Amino acid sequence: MIIELTQLTHKLVAQNKWGQAFDLIKTLPYPDVGNVLDKLPSDAAYKLLMTFGQEQRSHIFAYLNPVKASELFHLMDGDQTIALIEGMDHDVRADLFNRLTEEDRNTLLAGLKPAEREDIRSLASYAEKTVGAIMTSAYIALEDDLTVEQALLRIREKAADAEIIYQIYLIDKQRRLKGTLSLRQLLMAEPSAVLRDIMVTDVVSITTDEPQSQAIKLIAHYDFLALPVLDGEQHLLGIVTHDDVLDASQEESTEDQMLLGSVRADYPNSTSLKDASIWLLYRMRVFWLVILVFGNIFSGAGIAHFEDLIESMVTLVFFLPLLIDSGGNAGSQSSTLMVRALATGEVRARDWTFMLGKELSVSLLLGLSMAAGVSLIGFWRGGAEVALVVSLTMVVIVMVGSLIGMLLPFILTRLKLDPASASAPLITSICDGVGVLIYFNIANLLLDMPSI
Amino acid sequence: MIIELTQLTHKLVAQNKWGQAFDLIKTLPYPDVGNVLDKLPSDAAYKLLMTFGQEQRSHIFAYLNPVKASELFHLMDGDQTIALIEGMDHDVRADLFNRLTEEDRNTLLAGLKPAEREDIRSLASYAEKTVGAIMTSAYIALEDDLTVEQALLRIREKAADAEIIYQIYLIDKQRRLKGTLSLRQLLMAEPSAVLRDIMVTDVVSITTDEPQSQAIKLIAHYDFLALPVLDGEQHLLGIVTHDDVLDASQEESTEDQMLLGSVRADYPNSTSLKDASIWLLYRMRVFWLVILVFGNIFSGAGIAHFEDLIESMVTLVFFLPLLIDSGGNAGSQSSTLMVRALATGEVRARDWTFMLGKELSVSLLLGLSMAAGVSLIGFWRGGAEVALVVSLTMVVIVMVGSLIGMLLPFILTRLKLDPASASAPLITSICDGVGVLIYFNIANLLLDMPSI
């Protein structure tokens, strides 16, 4: 539907029928207006955006893709940008601010009211991927000595500015969080009750420097609409809302998948694959491919070392891809399981010895099962001796591969690196190199070859 | 914190101090009580659960892991189970119902009031992974001729039973959805206004048979709290809420990662990795490993076919892991990108010819870059001729691998299969086999060897 609307808008704009184009999109939800404007040339998108009222304009702007947003931003004059920024949700405008050039930031800050300036500065100062970077300051905080009736009146006044009005935060004079109440609880309470007496005091909260993933976990676990963000002295700094967490969760899952598929995840995923330029796609993919080629040179070096052995028994090459791939596959399995278990907190870094013991048993069973299958093929291709070499190699390779895959996430955690970067293709490369050495060393020992 | 509480509860229960154990956990949020009970022996968990009031019991039960839930369910008598079920959220109890045995279901249905029976039956009848399976019938629907004041009164009455009271659905006498209003809009409206005149009529909705992923996409896109579910005649059947969608989104991302890491995703992920038995872990992993071994036999067969060539020029083996892995890596990149683009709708099945052209250009660039690097190593290991063979092979392998990776998701979509099953290890195996053939054929042609 959006695609048809975009085409129609495009046509109307090309014929200079601005009024009709505006009528077509003016009643759409904001995210959809954003989608339509994304596909239009910047000057046309600018003209249509400015036809909307001031408040709508700010909301629509938040849903534009970052490239288009920055183009439109530069088409506006100073007053327009300031009005635009003032109307935006607090977390969104801090994000936008972070993407501006130094010069644009200064021009913008100069034009803002001091309170707004302070709000942007503080929200924009948090590191990416932390709770601070996705929190918003547009929540409703009330003092805990109000009655339910007074509270409902205050909520009505503040509703226009708050991002979420369904969860109310109760604070003392120093802005320390004392408790929360949902709007549902307020509606069901006696109008004369004092908030302090009915509020929930056992509040789950988070701090600004914790990772986004922790906020996602808490909101998903407790089915929250929003999670309060506190500093070390219990002062309320902001909230993280369910919609931001859903967006962040989808973004993280995309990045994990990209990494597992060996695509660089740090490129803007706002551009669709269909529209992405060939040059962008090339840059997203070339990095890991080249890294992995260099990783594979070690396998080559291993093979070069055993050239005489291979020459005297070419059948060994038959099993090469099969054996080394099995090690890589087993390794990427255990790393996938371990990365996830570390991320959800099921397993902690100090559990590594316990998990090691378990991995040894599981990978022994896996290695034995696979050796059984592959020994038949070995027997058929090269007789009993080759079958023995191949099965023994399979067991050792699967166990070593599994252990590498299992330990790598723990080692990365210890080095304060993201365990998710133990991606499948990286482990495959490491296991390939190790696998070659295991294979030809076992063959060399058992097949009683002329010494190398 | 939960871990310490669990240990403490465990200790108290072992010393028969039931009262103290109950005091310890009675004020915790429901998901946390569920976590503590999960770790206790079933009889102790049962005794503690029954100490809670009827309503709390139903809520806590919903957060138990499925295995523990079914054990406790069987410890209760008929009246207890019926009371438990009646107090649960509608979508949760339909889920529980689907996990019961035929016999338990019939006993349970017999004890329920007709309306509850009908509700469970209809919610439980939807296929897994569809919108129907995660929707709930506990929403607030009002007739559109009420005033704002009347509506607020009705919401107050119904708040206890509804899962979400912040989005109100307006229906006509036939339960057809006419519009929606948020509680925020209601609070800010004139008390005497009629709902019909202020409601939003352009409602985004979904049908029961659409995939969960579509609901996730819509809720994330529009920042909804809930999404109404309609049948073909616009009748309101239920709603999907933001918290169910966040859970489903996290579950889907886990499954995708499992698949990419070649772990079977259809095992219960309720068990933590630390607690999972060795036998369970074995079964999760052995399936893909064995499948992939058989996939690799084709590479072996290719190698066997060229044994004479390899024997006369063992240096060729040096480049084998490097070349075939590059094809697999390039292939898993393009399939990762394509699976995701198909899932989000950026690319449709009919775009495949357009994407094919793009993939040819990108993979040619990638192949040329990698060939440049690898030709130097080729020159060093085997002179100009080998360098030529290796670089040419690299270009062809990267292009063929990319095309396989790109086309597989489209083919799977056409065959009505989930494109995500084009997992990286599967593509690697296919590309390995094809890569061996490409490599040795090119070598055979260019190196002017004795014919095979």
Coordinates of N, CA, C and O in Angstrom, one line a residue, chain B residues 8-9 75 92 95 130 151 153 155 190 210-211 233 236 299 304 312 369 378-379 383 386 402 422 424 437:
Chain B
L8 N 18.2 -19.7 49.3 CA 17.6 -19.5 50.6 C 16.3 -20.2 50.8 O 16.0 -20.9 51.8
T9 N 15.4 -20.0 49.7 CA 14.1 -20.7 49.8 C 14.3 -22.2 49.9 O 13.6 -22.9 50.7
L75 N -0.4 -32.2 40.0 CA -0.5 -32.3 41.5 C -1.8 -31.8 42.0 O -2.2 -32.0 43.2
V92 N -2.5 -16.9 27.6 CA -1.6 -17.8 28.4 C -2.3 -19.2 28.6 O -1.7 -20.2 28.4
D95 N -2.5 -21.3 25.6 CA -1.2 -21.9 25.4 C -1.0 -23.2 26.2 O -0.6 -24.2 25.8
T130 N 1.3 -18.3 14.4 CA 0.4 -17.3 13.7 C -0.1 -16.3 14.7 O 0.1 -16.5 15.9
A151 N -17.6 6.3 29.1 CA -16.5 5.3 28.7 C -15.5 5.1 29.8 O -15.1 4.0 30.2
L153 N -16.0 5.5 33.0 CA -16.6 4.7 34.0 C -16.6 3.2 33.7 O -16.2 2.3 34.5
I155 N -14.5 1.7 31.7 CA -13.1 1.2 31.7 C -12.7 0.9 33.1 O -12.1 -0.2 33.4
E190 N -13.1 16.2 25.9 CA -14.2 16.8 26.7 C -15.1 15.6 27.3 O -15.4 14.7 26.5
E210 N -2.3 -14.6 9.8 CA -1.0 -14.1 9.4 C 0.1 -14.5 10.4 O -0.1 -14.9 11.5
P211 N 1.4 -14.5 9.9 CA 2.5 -15.0 10.8 C 2.7 -13.9 11.9 O 2.5 -12.7 11.7
E233 N -14.7 -10.3 8.0 CA -15.8 -9.3 8.0 C -15.6 -8.2 9.0 O -16.6 -7.7 9.5
L236 N -14.1 -8.0 15.5 CA -13.0 -7.9 16.4 C -12.9 -9.3 17.1 O -13.8 -9.7 17.8
S299 N 31.9 -33.0 -2.0 CA 33.3 -32.4 -2.3 C 34.3 -33.5 -2.4 O 35.2 -33.5 -3.3
A304 N 38.0 -37.0 -5.6 CA 38.4 -38.3 -6.0 C 38.5 -38.3 -7.5 O 39.4 -38.9 -8.1
S312 N 49.9 -35.2 -9.4 CA 51.0 -34.6 -10.2 C 51.3 -33.2 -9.8 O 52.3 -32.6 -10.2
S369 N 38.8 -8.4 -5.9 CA 39.6 -8.0 -4.7 C 40.3 -9.2 -4.1 O 41.5 -9.1 -3.8
G378 N 49.8 -17.3 -4.7 CA 49.9 -18.3 -5.7 C 51.2 -18.2 -6.4 O 51.9 -19.3 -6.7
F379 N 51.6 -17.0 -6.7 CA 52.9 -16.8 -7.4 C 54.1 -17.3 -6.6 O 55.0 -18.0 -7.1
G383 N 54.5 -20.2 -8.8 CA 54.8 -19.5 -10.1 C 53.5 -18.9 -10.7 O 52.4 -19.0 -10.2
V386 N 50.3 -21.1 -11.6 CA 49.4 -21.4 -10.4 C 48.7 -20.1 -10.0 O 47.5 -20.2 -9.7
S402 N 28.1 -16.6 -4.3 CA 27.2 -15.6 -4.0 C 25.8 -15.8 -4.7 O 24.8 -15.5 -4.1
A422 N 17.8 -21.5 4.7 CA 19.0 -21.5 3.9 C 20.1 -21.1 4.8 O 20.7 -20.0 4.7
A424 N 23.7 -20.8 6.9 CA 25.1 -20.7 6.5 C 25.7 -22.0 6.3 O 26.4 -22.3 5.3
L437 N 34.9 -28.7 -7.8 CA 34.7 -28.9 -9.2 C 35.3 -27.7 -10.1 O 36.0 -27.9 -11.0

